[in-house]
Each structure stands twice: as C-alpha cells, then as structure tokens.
XYZ file of C-alpha atoms in Angstrom:
705
model
C -138.942 -255.205 104.951
C -140.514 -253.559 101.974
C -138.252 -251.716 99.601
C -138.679 -250.292 96.140
C -135.068 -249.245 95.556
C -133.908 -252.808 95.414
C -130.256 -252.041 96.038
C -129.518 -249.273 98.484
C -126.197 -248.490 96.857
C -127.673 -247.994 93.420
C -130.506 -245.884 92.156
C -130.878 -248.559 89.520
C -133.670 -251.002 90.044
C -132.038 -254.404 89.739
C -135.288 -255.963 88.640
C -135.643 -254.189 85.337
C -135.840 -256.966 82.831
C -132.892 -257.926 80.702
C -134.269 -258.530 77.221
C -132.813 -258.837 73.774
C -134.277 -259.295 70.327
C -133.010 -262.436 68.656
C -132.577 -260.647 65.347
C -130.247 -258.023 66.795
C -127.611 -257.961 69.522
C -128.946 -255.440 72.020
C -127.746 -254.751 75.533
C -128.735 -253.573 78.951
C -126.207 -252.324 81.482
C -127.442 -252.338 85.068
C -124.977 -249.875 86.468
C -124.513 -246.314 87.590
C -123.492 -243.752 84.979
C -120.031 -244.930 83.939
C -116.827 -243.064 83.238
C -116.538 -241.163 80.008
C -114.683 -243.922 78.178
C -117.416 -246.538 78.659
C -120.085 -247.047 76.037
C -123.014 -249.354 75.671
C -122.871 -251.306 72.453
C -124.749 -249.831 69.514
C -127.213 -251.493 67.192
C -125.719 -251.693 63.695
C -127.307 -249.713 60.865
C -129.588 -247.380 62.801
C -130.902 -244.490 60.748
C -132.070 -241.172 62.123
C -134.066 -238.240 60.795
C -134.554 -234.797 62.272
C -137.992 -233.726 63.437
C -139.328 -230.582 64.988
C -140.064 -231.489 68.591
C -142.162 -228.699 70.011
C -141.552 -226.484 71.738
C -137.899 -225.932 70.824
C -136.831 -222.593 72.168
C -133.734 -220.825 73.318
C -133.786 -218.733 76.428
C -131.163 -216.362 77.713
C -132.695 -216.429 81.155
C -132.849 -219.311 83.542
C -136.387 -220.603 83.812
C -138.284 -220.037 87.045
C -138.888 -223.171 88.910
C -140.606 -225.083 91.535
C -140.968 -228.754 92.253
C -138.069 -230.945 91.149
C -137.740 -234.487 92.287
C -135.124 -236.989 93.168
C -132.039 -237.430 91.048
C -132.124 -241.060 90.063
C -128.744 -242.102 88.683
C -128.575 -243.826 85.355
C -130.231 -247.129 85.019
C -130.088 -248.722 81.632
C -132.746 -251.142 80.547
C -132.604 -251.838 76.840
C -135.486 -253.732 75.345
C -136.491 -254.474 71.814
C -138.784 -254.606 68.821
C -142.277 -256.062 69.163
C -142.566 -258.593 66.379
C -139.690 -260.810 67.479
C -138.873 -263.212 70.286
C -137.221 -261.961 73.467
C -134.344 -263.417 75.420
C -132.420 -262.425 78.523
C -129.175 -260.534 77.988
C -126.737 -259.091 80.472
C -124.474 -256.117 81.053
C -122.046 -254.974 78.364
C -119.698 -252.022 78.167
C -117.229 -250.617 75.689
C -113.803 -249.542 76.881
C -111.051 -248.471 74.536
C -111.195 -250.691 71.482
C -112.918 -253.606 73.218
C -116.440 -254.589 74.169
C -116.844 -256.541 77.422
C -119.948 -258.679 77.846
C -121.358 -262.057 78.824
C -121.459 -264.858 76.284
C -123.063 -268.017 77.622
C -121.557 -268.623 81.055
C -118.435 -266.579 80.370
C -117.201 -263.026 80.708
C -115.663 -262.236 77.316
C -114.304 -259.365 75.278
C -113.975 -258.756 71.580
C -112.645 -256.051 69.329
C -115.296 -253.384 68.793
C -115.414 -253.942 65.041
C -115.924 -257.685 65.646
C -118.591 -257.268 68.329
C -121.327 -258.927 66.299
C -119.224 -261.926 65.343
C -118.330 -264.982 67.385
C -114.673 -263.960 67.583
C -114.190 -263.225 71.269
C -111.711 -263.864 74.070
C -112.891 -265.683 77.198
C -111.816 -263.848 80.350
C -113.624 -265.777 83.071
C -115.980 -268.759 83.320
C -118.873 -267.930 85.650
C -119.378 -271.618 86.397
C -116.278 -271.454 88.602
C -118.456 -269.668 91.176
C -120.801 -272.694 91.333
C -123.943 -270.560 91.188
C -127.308 -271.519 89.727
C -127.714 -269.725 86.373
C -125.369 -266.806 87.113
C -125.430 -263.589 85.127
C -123.243 -260.493 85.009
C -125.007 -257.564 86.589
C -122.351 -254.875 86.163
C -118.910 -254.484 84.564
C -116.122 -251.992 85.267
C -112.825 -251.836 83.368
C -109.704 -250.325 84.955
C -108.539 -247.086 83.246
C -105.590 -248.670 81.404
C -107.347 -252.034 80.855
C -105.040 -254.045 83.092
C -108.036 -255.379 85.026
C -111.756 -255.865 84.621
C -114.202 -256.273 87.518
C -117.627 -257.850 87.144
C -120.461 -258.240 89.635
C -122.205 -261.584 89.276
C -125.488 -262.711 90.764
C -128.461 -264.995 90.137
C -132.152 -264.375 89.513
C -133.262 -266.027 92.739
C -130.946 -264.217 95.135
C -129.791 -260.711 95.927
C -126.350 -261.969 96.951
C -123.578 -261.003 94.546
C -119.904 -261.693 93.971
C -117.414 -259.277 92.405
C -114.593 -260.970 90.499
C -111.446 -259.148 89.379
C -109.706 -260.531 86.297
C -106.193 -259.590 85.238
C -106.111 -258.957 81.500
C -103.124 -260.594 79.846
C -102.336 -263.203 77.201
C -103.884 -265.699 79.596
C -106.480 -263.862 81.728
C -106.608 -264.996 85.329
C -108.913 -264.202 88.244
C -106.964 -262.049 90.682
C -109.574 -261.832 93.433
C -113.222 -262.226 94.320
C -115.221 -260.259 96.887
C -118.616 -261.348 98.258
C -121.658 -259.097 98.653
C -120.357 -256.149 96.649
C -122.891 -253.510 95.658
C -121.312 -250.496 93.936
C -117.702 -250.438 92.719
C -115.434 -248.167 90.652
C -111.832 -248.048 89.428
C -109.428 -245.110 89.755
C -105.697 -244.811 89.059
C -103.166 -243.354 91.487
C -100.072 -241.196 90.854
C -97.941 -244.268 90.164
C -100.372 -245.647 87.564
C -101.603 -248.321 89.936
C -105.237 -249.358 89.585
C -107.307 -248.993 92.750
C -110.735 -250.584 93.135
C -113.179 -248.977 95.565
C -116.237 -251.023 96.478
C -119.089 -251.103 98.975
C -119.857 -254.184 101.039
C -123.485 -255.140 101.628
C -124.429 -257.000 104.797
C -128.072 -257.862 105.578
C -129.202 -255.590 102.730
C -127.285 -252.653 104.252
C -124.305 -250.890 102.671
C -122.245 -249.301 105.428
C -118.637 -250.196 104.546
C -116.359 -248.940 101.758
C -113.165 -250.824 100.876
C -110.281 -250.114 98.521
C -108.090 -252.776 96.969
C -105.029 -253.069 94.762
C -103.687 -256.122 92.968
C -100.502 -257.586 91.554
C -97.231 -257.158 93.453
C -98.658 -254.427 95.709
C -101.714 -256.384 96.732
C -103.890 -254.981 99.527
C -107.508 -254.799 100.629
C -108.446 -252.367 103.374
C -111.558 -250.832 104.841
C -111.747 -247.197 103.839
C -114.945 -245.993 105.546
C -117.719 -247.271 107.816
C -121.020 -245.473 108.263
C -122.089 -245.606 111.912
C -125.689 -244.449 111.539
C -127.782 -247.550 110.717
C -130.426 -245.477 108.940
C -127.917 -244.351 106.261
C -126.390 -246.314 103.390
C -123.375 -245.716 101.140
C -122.929 -245.932 97.380
C -120.104 -244.971 95.014
C -120.401 -242.917 91.851
C -117.630 -241.872 89.473
C -118.210 -238.470 87.875
C -118.585 -238.664 84.130
C -115.193 -237.063 83.520
C -113.617 -239.549 85.995
C -112.113 -236.647 87.933
C -113.705 -237.595 91.251
C -115.075 -240.688 92.861
C -118.002 -239.589 95.021
C -118.886 -241.439 98.212
C -122.579 -240.815 98.779
C -123.976 -241.372 102.284
C -127.727 -240.968 102.521
C -131.086 -242.002 103.856
C -134.571 -241.113 102.600
C -134.311 -237.397 103.407
C -130.658 -236.500 103.993
C -127.359 -236.964 102.177
C -123.652 -236.272 102.541
C -121.037 -236.520 99.780
C -117.274 -236.958 99.993
C -114.897 -236.470 97.049
C -112.099 -238.960 96.437
C -109.508 -237.547 94.042
C -109.545 -239.661 90.886
C -105.833 -239.014 90.380
C -104.722 -239.207 94.034
C -106.983 -241.810 95.641
C -104.692 -242.256 98.656
C -105.235 -238.660 99.755
C -107.888 -238.088 102.425
C -111.360 -237.531 100.926
C -112.847 -234.041 100.905
C -116.261 -233.405 102.449
C -118.540 -231.292 100.267
C -121.130 -230.545 102.910
C -121.826 -232.197 106.244
C -125.244 -233.834 106.367
C -128.099 -231.513 107.271
C -131.414 -233.145 108.111
C -133.804 -232.764 105.192
C -131.135 -231.706 102.665
C -130.395 -234.058 99.753
C -127.704 -233.434 97.161
C -125.889 -235.253 94.332
C -122.729 -234.159 92.548
C -121.258 -234.027 89.025
C -118.016 -232.334 87.912
C -116.846 -230.329 84.905
C -113.882 -227.960 84.416
C -113.029 -227.579 88.098
C -116.657 -226.877 88.994
C -119.120 -229.021 90.891
C -122.700 -229.191 89.627
C -124.969 -230.039 92.535
C -128.550 -231.233 92.273
C -130.105 -230.383 95.620
C -133.326 -229.514 97.411
C -131.717 -226.904 99.673
C -133.610 -223.626 99.928
C -137.174 -222.746 99.039
C -139.085 -224.362 97.554
C -137.717 -227.618 98.946
C -137.629 -229.225 95.522
C -134.565 -230.106 93.483
C -132.667 -227.402 91.644
C -129.237 -227.284 90.014
C -126.453 -225.327 91.731
C -122.729 -225.028 91.156
C -119.553 -224.075 92.952
C -115.802 -224.239 92.481
C -114.391 -227.672 93.276
C -111.960 -226.194 95.778
C -114.751 -224.387 97.712
C -117.451 -227.072 97.920
C -119.275 -226.077 101.144
C -122.933 -225.134 100.982
C -122.365 -221.421 101.602
C -120.579 -221.271 98.214
C -123.333 -222.922 96.180
C -124.777 -220.622 93.524
C -128.185 -221.223 91.994
C -127.660 -222.229 88.381
C -130.920 -223.649 87.055
C -134.444 -224.166 88.346
C -137.492 -225.827 86.882
C -141.168 -225.231 86.380
C -143.738 -226.348 88.902
C -144.694 -230.054 88.892
C -141.403 -231.050 87.266
C -139.301 -234.064 88.130
C -135.662 -234.480 87.154
C -135.365 -238.025 85.843
C -131.674 -237.773 85.043
C -128.786 -235.435 84.301
C -125.918 -235.909 81.852
C -122.833 -233.718 81.708
C -120.904 -232.891 78.540
C -117.964 -230.643 77.722
C -120.102 -227.636 76.831
C -123.595 -228.734 77.770
C -125.669 -230.115 80.610
C -128.692 -232.188 79.604
C -131.668 -232.584 81.946
C -134.204 -235.344 81.349
C -137.482 -234.162 82.803
C -141.044 -235.178 83.512
C -143.406 -232.199 83.668
C -147.125 -232.651 84.266
C -146.818 -236.307 83.240
C -145.095 -235.521 79.905
C -141.423 -235.964 79.005
C -139.012 -233.154 78.104
C -135.309 -232.673 77.497
C -133.644 -229.401 78.485
C -130.233 -228.717 76.936
C -128.281 -226.064 78.844
C -125.382 -224.323 77.117
C -122.720 -223.998 79.806
C -120.888 -221.192 78.000
C -123.855 -218.820 77.831
C -126.456 -220.430 80.136
C -128.849 -220.745 77.200
C -131.635 -223.315 77.361
C -133.312 -225.393 74.686
C -136.459 -227.137 75.859
C -137.756 -230.037 73.776
C -141.173 -231.550 74.293
C -140.987 -235.251 73.457
C -143.608 -237.401 71.695
C -146.750 -237.844 73.801
C -146.625 -241.643 73.560
C -143.381 -241.700 75.545
C -143.612 -242.546 79.246
C -140.007 -243.256 80.196
C -136.367 -242.565 79.375
C -133.619 -245.139 78.906
C -130.217 -243.511 79.165
C -127.372 -244.555 76.885
C -123.846 -244.501 78.257
C -121.972 -242.161 75.976
C -118.513 -240.620 75.561
C -119.146 -238.631 72.390
C -119.079 -234.930 73.365
C -121.017 -234.006 70.209
C -124.106 -236.130 70.760
C -126.494 -237.127 73.524
C -128.271 -240.419 72.714
C -131.195 -241.821 74.671
C -134.280 -243.958 74.194
C -137.966 -243.484 74.867
C -140.401 -246.244 75.787
C -143.841 -246.937 77.207
C -145.471 -249.969 78.864
C -146.775 -251.146 75.482
C -144.093 -249.834 73.114
C -140.473 -251.023 73.014
C -137.704 -248.438 73.179
C -136.940 -246.138 70.264
C -133.640 -244.317 69.770
C -133.187 -240.547 69.718
C -130.010 -238.476 69.500
C -129.595 -234.793 70.304
C -126.784 -233.267 68.231
C -125.304 -230.240 69.959
C -123.857 -228.636 66.824
C -127.196 -228.669 64.981
C -129.216 -227.972 68.113
C -131.721 -230.591 66.940
C -133.137 -233.925 68.021
C -132.852 -236.811 65.568
C -135.224 -239.754 65.628
C -134.378 -243.300 64.596
C -135.984 -244.100 61.263
C -136.993 -247.418 59.767
C -139.504 -249.807 61.267
C -142.447 -247.991 62.832
C -144.111 -249.980 65.572
C -147.717 -250.720 64.550
C -148.850 -250.052 68.119
C -148.595 -246.317 67.335
C -151.591 -246.636 65.027
C -153.526 -249.388 66.767
C -153.477 -247.917 70.277
C -154.120 -244.617 72.028
C -152.466 -243.016 75.046
C -154.489 -240.569 77.152
C -153.513 -238.432 80.115
C -156.312 -237.409 82.430
C -156.634 -236.305 86.050
C -158.789 -237.410 88.956
C -159.813 -235.079 91.769
C -158.988 -236.578 95.149
C -161.215 -235.889 98.147
C -159.033 -232.953 99.273
C -159.202 -231.406 95.801
C -155.723 -232.482 94.679
C -155.534 -233.442 90.993
C -153.974 -236.878 90.475
C -152.506 -237.683 87.026
C -153.249 -240.915 85.192
C -151.887 -242.463 81.995
C -154.298 -244.652 80.018
C -153.740 -247.034 77.085
C -156.351 -248.761 74.932
C -156.923 -249.906 71.361
C -157.843 -247.147 68.946
C -160.748 -249.091 67.441
C -162.229 -250.206 70.763
C -165.964 -249.664 70.932
C -167.975 -249.257 74.122
C -165.012 -248.964 76.484
C -167.357 -249.388 79.424
C -167.574 -253.097 78.562
C -163.809 -253.598 78.282
C -161.630 -255.134 81.012
C -159.461 -252.661 82.924
C -156.091 -253.269 84.601
C -155.083 -250.499 87.028
C -151.462 -250.050 88.175
C -150.353 -248.249 91.345
C -147.261 -247.866 93.542
C -147.156 -244.657 95.633
C -144.140 -244.963 97.952
C -140.519 -243.866 98.498
C -140.843 -240.999 96.020
C -140.397 -243.544 93.203
C -142.261 -243.267 89.926
C -144.695 -245.958 88.904
C -142.843 -248.255 86.496
C -143.615 -247.363 82.887
C -141.012 -249.572 81.183
C -142.010 -251.782 78.282
C -143.585 -255.096 79.269
C -144.617 -257.581 76.551
C -147.509 -258.927 78.631
C -148.988 -255.412 78.852
C -148.714 -255.057 75.103
C -150.673 -258.238 74.439
C -153.397 -257.194 76.899
C -153.972 -253.959 74.980
C -153.971 -255.895 71.705
C -156.618 -258.153 73.247
C -158.883 -255.220 74.105
C -157.867 -254.355 77.654
C -157.604 -250.843 79.046
C -154.455 -250.132 81.061
C -154.472 -247.287 83.588
C -151.423 -246.073 85.540
C -152.351 -244.006 88.604
C -149.582 -241.645 89.738
C -150.754 -241.209 93.315
C -149.150 -239.262 96.149
C -146.281 -241.035 97.843
C -144.650 -241.568 94.451
C -142.298 -239.097 92.832
C -144.006 -238.119 89.580
C -144.666 -234.495 90.569
C -141.679 -233.796 92.797
C -140.513 -234.126 96.370
C -143.670 -232.615 97.808
C -145.739 -235.237 95.969
C -143.795 -237.843 97.905
C -144.001 -235.957 101.209
C -147.777 -235.689 100.853
C -148.050 -239.477 100.717
C -145.719 -240.709 103.455
C -145.721 -240.963 107.255
C -148.998 -239.509 108.586
C -150.160 -238.601 105.067
C -150.131 -242.126 103.673
C -153.932 -242.140 103.490
C -153.690 -239.473 100.764
C -152.372 -242.173 98.434
C -155.357 -244.367 99.225
C -157.771 -241.495 98.596
C -155.986 -240.791 95.298
C -156.307 -244.413 94.176
C -160.015 -244.497 95.004
C -160.544 -241.228 93.111
C -158.663 -242.539 90.084
C -160.728 -245.722 89.786
C -164.004 -243.865 90.305
C -162.969 -241.278 87.701
C -162.128 -244.021 85.210
C -165.536 -245.596 85.689
C -167.237 -242.205 85.574
C -165.590 -241.366 82.248
C -166.651 -244.621 80.667
C -163.534 -246.720 81.130
C -164.799 -250.178 82.140
C -166.905 -250.943 85.232
C -166.291 -252.538 88.667
C -167.147 -256.081 87.508
C -164.386 -255.830 84.858
C -161.834 -253.854 86.894
C -158.608 -255.430 88.115
C -155.747 -253.916 90.096
C -152.070 -254.845 90.205
C -149.066 -253.804 92.281
C -145.796 -255.102 93.625
C -143.738 -254.487 96.743
C -144.788 -251.280 98.577
C -147.674 -250.818 96.138
C -149.342 -253.651 98.035
C -150.032 -251.281 100.941
C -152.447 -249.128 98.940
C -153.974 -252.089 97.114
C -154.539 -254.005 100.348
C -155.985 -250.896 101.976
C -158.385 -250.364 99.051
C -159.536 -253.988 99.241
C -160.482 -253.287 102.863
C -162.120 -249.894 102.323
C -163.766 -250.144 98.878
C -163.701 -253.750 97.637
C -166.773 -253.111 95.494
C -164.607 -251.118 93.045
C -162.717 -254.252 92.004
C -163.230 -257.721 90.592
C -159.704 -259.125 90.930
C -156.219 -258.212 92.170
C -152.704 -259.476 91.455
C -149.850 -258.730 93.860
C -146.164 -259.578 93.776
C -144.012 -259.611 96.923
C -146.544 -257.239 98.528
C -146.001 -255.292 101.739
C -149.182 -256.061 103.673
C -148.304 -256.011 107.379
C -146.857 -252.539 107.913
C -147.407 -252.350 111.666
C -145.768 -255.593 112.768
C -142.940 -255.207 110.280
C -142.063 -251.675 111.382
C -142.110 -252.728 115.031
C -139.581 -255.503 114.396
C -136.184 -253.818 114.589
C -134.404 -257.133 113.983
C -135.399 -256.966 110.317
C -132.561 -255.600 108.166
C -134.348 -252.565 106.726
C -136.657 -251.392 109.523
C -134.440 -248.495 110.605
C -134.038 -247.268 107.026
C -137.816 -247.298 106.594
C -138.705 -245.016 109.495
C -138.732 -241.916 107.259
C -141.342 -243.525 105.006
C -143.713 -245.295 107.393
C -142.936 -243.840 110.809
C -141.791 -245.401 114.071
C -144.704 -247.235 115.720
C -142.409 -248.598 118.445
C -141.701 -245.202 119.991
C -144.328 -242.877 118.520
C -147.943 -243.585 119.496
C -149.192 -241.187 116.824
C -147.392 -243.169 114.123
C -148.643 -246.442 115.557
C -152.274 -245.353 115.599
C -152.017 -243.880 112.108
C -150.532 -247.064 110.628
C -153.377 -249.031 112.220
C -155.827 -246.973 110.145
C -154.536 -248.204 106.787
C -152.383 -251.303 107.370
C -153.925 -254.040 105.158
C -153.397 -256.836 107.679
C -154.789 -254.864 110.626
C -158.013 -253.907 108.817
C -159.250 -257.216 107.427
C -162.919 -257.654 108.301
C -165.601 -260.215 107.402
C -166.882 -258.798 104.116
C -166.828 -259.512 100.407
C -163.370 -259.101 98.879
C -162.185 -259.209 95.280
C -160.354 -262.341 94.211
C -156.629 -261.964 94.935
C -153.578 -263.691 93.445
C -150.351 -263.189 95.433
C -146.880 -264.158 94.240
C -144.338 -264.357 97.065
C -140.742 -265.516 97.295
C -139.617 -268.055 99.835
C -136.490 -266.287 101.093
C -137.386 -262.670 100.340
C -135.458 -260.571 102.870
C -137.229 -257.326 102.000
C -140.815 -258.487 102.434
C -140.744 -261.439 104.859
C -142.880 -264.347 103.738
C -144.344 -264.653 107.231
C -146.273 -261.398 106.896
C -147.743 -262.420 103.534
C -148.771 -265.851 104.832
C -150.381 -264.306 107.933
C -152.288 -261.844 105.746
C -153.515 -264.604 103.441
C -154.686 -266.822 106.299
C -156.474 -263.979 108.081
C -158.146 -262.914 104.821
C -159.373 -266.440 104.112
C -160.797 -266.702 107.649
C -162.653 -263.394 107.210
C -164.093 -264.588 103.883
C -165.288 -267.852 105.432
C -166.951 -265.933 108.268
C -168.616 -263.580 105.801
C -169.847 -266.523 103.713
C -171.498 -268.052 106.806
C -173.298 -264.796 107.531
C -174.370 -264.367 103.905
C -175.925 -267.784 103.512
C -176.307 -270.159 100.572
C -175.595 -268.973 97.063
C -172.702 -266.740 98.068
C -169.783 -267.052 95.667
C -166.628 -266.562 97.679
C -163.617 -264.898 96.024
C -160.545 -266.941 95.152
C -157.507 -266.196 97.308
C -154.344 -267.721 95.838
C -150.880 -267.584 97.402
C -148.188 -268.731 94.970
C -144.895 -269.142 96.854
C -141.895 -269.243 94.533
C -138.486 -270.601 95.577
C -135.494 -268.318 95.897
C -134.461 -265.256 97.848
C -135.050 -262.479 95.376
C -137.637 -259.755 95.880
C -139.311 -259.307 92.497
C -138.531 -261.351 89.365
C -140.049 -259.298 86.594
C -139.194 -261.642 83.728
C -140.542 -264.853 85.222
C -142.606 -266.471 82.480
C -144.253 -268.735 85.034
C -145.384 -265.742 87.076
C -146.600 -263.828 84.007
C -148.570 -266.841 82.794
C -150.149 -267.465 86.190
C -151.212 -263.834 86.648
C -152.758 -263.501 83.183
C -154.530 -266.849 83.518
C -155.935 -265.727 86.886
C -157.250 -262.418 85.523
C -158.925 -264.004 82.509
C -160.571 -266.708 84.583
C -161.852 -264.251 87.183
C -163.386 -262.027 84.513
C -164.715 -265.002 82.539
C -162.703 -264.153 79.419
C -161.239 -266.460 76.781
C -157.433 -266.408 77.135
C -156.579 -268.442 74.028
C -155.586 -265.515 71.824
C -153.654 -263.654 74.504
C -151.355 -266.621 75.135
C -150.853 -267.154 71.424
C -149.839 -263.513 71.078
C -147.579 -263.682 74.135
C -145.595 -266.473 72.481
C -144.403 -263.901 69.945
C -142.498 -262.185 72.721
C -141.602 -264.786 75.330
C -140.342 -268.340 75.261
C -142.484 -270.744 77.260
C-alpha cells in the first residue's frame, strides 16, 4: 500500500539521504525532536555574520490567520558542500560531555572535545546482529547516561532492531527488541531508567511497551490501540517534562501525557479523539502549547492551556497565521517559541516572545526551499539550516538577545550566481492558482529549447520534497530546467490544500499538474518533446493519470516505487495499510461513489491503446507499501496497449520504451542508490537524444560510483 510518511510512528521520512562531506564530519539524525540535553554535532570553525532579513518587525498584537498545515515533527537531514565527494553517515547525538555516533560497524562514543579525532570508545558492534550493511537510524541516551538505546536497520528493509547497551567500564548489550519504531527514555522517582517504545507489526504501530533493566528487569505492554486505522508514536517534550503518546490517523488525533518524573502513574488524557480534530503538544512552565486545527478556519493554529487543565474547553487561542501559511516546525525555548513557516511558497521564521506575546517575522532568502532543524539545548540561540534541491544546506542562527538572524560566512556556493530560482503560478481549470518553483542556469539562452524535468507528489498533505539532491544540481549545471509543481493533495498551502486533493477531489491534483506543464510551455520553459516528469510513491498516481489523459505533454517519465493500481489495492483489506489509507483514497469496497470516482483516475484502470511517453519504473522486490504485483500488472497492461496501438498505427511508428527495473530488498524508496540515479539519468538523456558524458563526469564530484 502506498505511503509517503514512511514510518507511521515518526513524522520523519526515513528515506532522506544520509550524506557527509569527506572534508568535514557532518551528521544527520533521523529522529523526533530530542530532549533538551541532546545536541547534533557541530561543524568546527563556522563563522556567522548578521544580515537584515526583511521584513523584521515586532508586533504587540497576534497576527490574524488562516490556513496552517500539519505539524511535522523534527526530521534532520544534514547534507554538505557541493565541490566535494559525498558519503553516507548515520545518526549522532550529544548527551552530557559525550557524542554518540556510528563509526564503521560500531556504536561508539567520544568526549565532545575529541569528537573529530579517532579517540572513541566502542559500545556495541552492529555485526553481532548479522544484518547486511546495518546502520544506526536513531539514538537515545538515558537521562543519567547509564544506558544508551539505538535503532538499527538496513537500506533494503524497513525492519529495525533496538539494542540497549549498559554504559560501564566494559559496555554490554542489556537487551534487544525487534521492530521498534519510536522510543524514549524517562526516569522514575527512584532514579530508575524506563524505556518506552512502540512495536511495529505489518507496518502498523499499535502497541506501546515500557521496559527497565538491571536488577529490576521488566518488559510490559503499556497500551494497545484497538482501532486499526490509527497508529501510535512517542514524543518527548523538549523540556523532558512529559512523554506524549500520540494516537492518530490522517484526520484525527488523541494525546496522552506520561509524567516524565513519575512514569508509573497512569497517563493523563489531554482530549479524547474528535473526528476531524488534529493536535500536537509541547510543554513549557506548567503550560501546554497545542498546535491544532480545532475551530474555524479548520487550519492549524497555536493554543495553550495549563498542564493541569488540558481538556479542549480550556484551550485559549495564542497565535494564528496568515492565509496560505504552513507550519513546517515549532521549537520551544525558555522565553520564546519559534515557528518555521512556509507562506505563499516562501520561507519565514516567526519568533514569539512568551513574556509579552511579541512577534518578530523574518523573511528568509528567496533561494531557500526547505528547513533542516538542528537539535539544540542552548536557550540563547536557535540554529537551523536552509537548503534547496540544487544547493546544499547553509547554517543560520537566530540569537534571542540581539533579536537578529546570523548567517554562516565563508565559502559561498557558486550555484547562487550561476542559477536562478523563480516562483510562478499556474491557473487550474477551476481558477485555483497552483504554485511552482523553477530552477535554471542564469546564462541559459532560448529556454524553450532546454530539457525540462517536472516534479510532482500531491498526496497525504505532504510537501513535495525540496531537499538537496546532487543529481538535480548536475542537471541544472548541464542546462536543464527543473520545475516543482505544488499541486492540491499536498500540504504546501495548508490543510485545505490537502483536502481539495483527496478522496473525491483527487482529480483536482491532476488538473493542477496539467495546468502547470501547459503554463511552463506557454511561458517559454521547454516544449513537450523535451519535457520529462518524475515522481515516487503516491506521486505515481498523478503521473500515471496524466500519461493516460494528456500523454502528448511529455517525452519521458521516471517513477520510483509508484502507486499505480489504486482501485485493486484499496479493495484488498489484507494489505497492511489499506485501512489507514481510507481517509486519503476512499473506500471502494463499501462506497460505490468512491469506487466509481477512483475508476476515473486510477492509472491501471485507464490504460488505453494510444501513444504514451517512454517510462522508466524502479520497483523493489519486497516493498510492503506498494506491492510489486500492482506495478508488474500495470507495466504488462501498458506494454500490451502500446503493441495494440502500434498495430493500428502501421509501419514507421516508433513505440515508447517501457522499462521496469526491479531492485532486490524490501525497502520502499532508496533515495541514495547510485545505481538507480545512474539508470534514471541515462534513461532521460537517451530518450531526449542528449549527450550524457559531461553530466556523469560532474556527478562523480558528488557521488562514488
């Protein structure tokens, strides 16, 4: 079954690439926002300068708002400078005076001041798990550093193992738990460390366990969610005061508080689930800060209440946002709350003074397309990074005392001068304006003759990925135009943007995609014979539908783990995620209206004998989210339709190339696969009749082949 949020118990996308620059020791922590004492490792010798980021203003009133979108908990994906070679690197955290990270096949720690040396202590050898190329996905250290827990998995499988290591003169593995998703430590009244974790079975997280170690060893089930359409994930508030147990599906959530100092006490319910109401919780000074869509408009806004009166009737409106604004993230500090926002396809940071409710709004550089959040315990500073598909991350720090944003100085990426980023809109057939982000070389002449690569997703209220990808960078350097179409069904403009592209409004996303490509051509960006389209996972629905409805707009398509048989998949309740997907696609088994509507756009159902663009599909042999069977059936039916069309057309017809590349393994999307990247680029260049020599030479600067 198709899923974009790869792990139900994390907002983090587990397929963000793990990259490091060989020259520096950089990190990426795939984990929820950690407790206040955990830090990602810093790059040595970073310099910053203050700039005026406009507009910077202070308001004594709370800004009027509409349209906020889903609160996606911290996902860290740290990537690096462009002129060097990239390598995979795994999760690292700082706790106390130590840094915990992976070195080779081992979990190690070193003194913070020795973090860049080879002087480290081996805590656990991953090879003991007998996995193929294991890596550490997430690390949690117990409050007093008696234990460390690490989640370990492999690139070709979603299965994971959580190992618990006792920290002593001779570290020893205390326990291991299979199929753990989210996990957090708390300490009880007797200074005993308690590990809470969620257990994932068939891609579903329904069970929460708690475990202790040492002399008082136990492991017991704490909670089981009975509704199969809901999943559970754990999140520790930044001040570590509460462990929150979040139970949610696509449209509804329920949160329980576990006392971080008395974890054996019964949990406290904040608000019983109400259909259509989503909420997420942070804590500061005995107050809960709640990001929720309750009330009108049904977009996200920030509310607060006393921790001892958490029910919904006590929630007070605290902060609202402007129309067409998405909340990307929220970070809580002693005296400030920082909101990371996307408004009208541009990035902003709002710094709220909690003492006086003042607001500073900072408009960020127009080249920036995405945030990367830094784990941080310094109450004086808020560090983060900005990136784009063609520009590696750059560091910024907001200093609360100065009320200013400081930018990392030093090496300036040449892409800032050699490329251009544009933001335009396309008018869909119902008049809705659809935002697009476009990249191309500054000195490109006659853009109509340049190749174009269009990106789309449009599902689950998730934004189109705008993280840095080296292969996108080299395409722009080689003269390509990149266009990112933020169609309905995604989350770029808020909850309503998602609602207008799901269930019986899914065809809006298709209309938006058609309008975007026609607008690009109409404004002089490439032409159909040089236009290619790419998507992964649920994005395959819109791409497959466009290939059926308007194939003449495209020359070639690349798809990865695409969802192409919506109808048959959603009618198969034996698949692990079908019940969780009903809010997105509908229930064709029991609702005839949903069934008939899905038939109108389902790529597999609408294949007809006609000319199609050439299509390259990458699929994974044991993918549990998008079953291989549906992709194979789609490919075979498409090839049969092309053969039938060729017979009707007669001699001289050049049939499109349909390639299905089945990769081994049980993962869903492997973003860093050099083999996949090479195959896709080679396919696009051959289909457009372009010379790929220079692009592969340039790609070697970034990736090892």
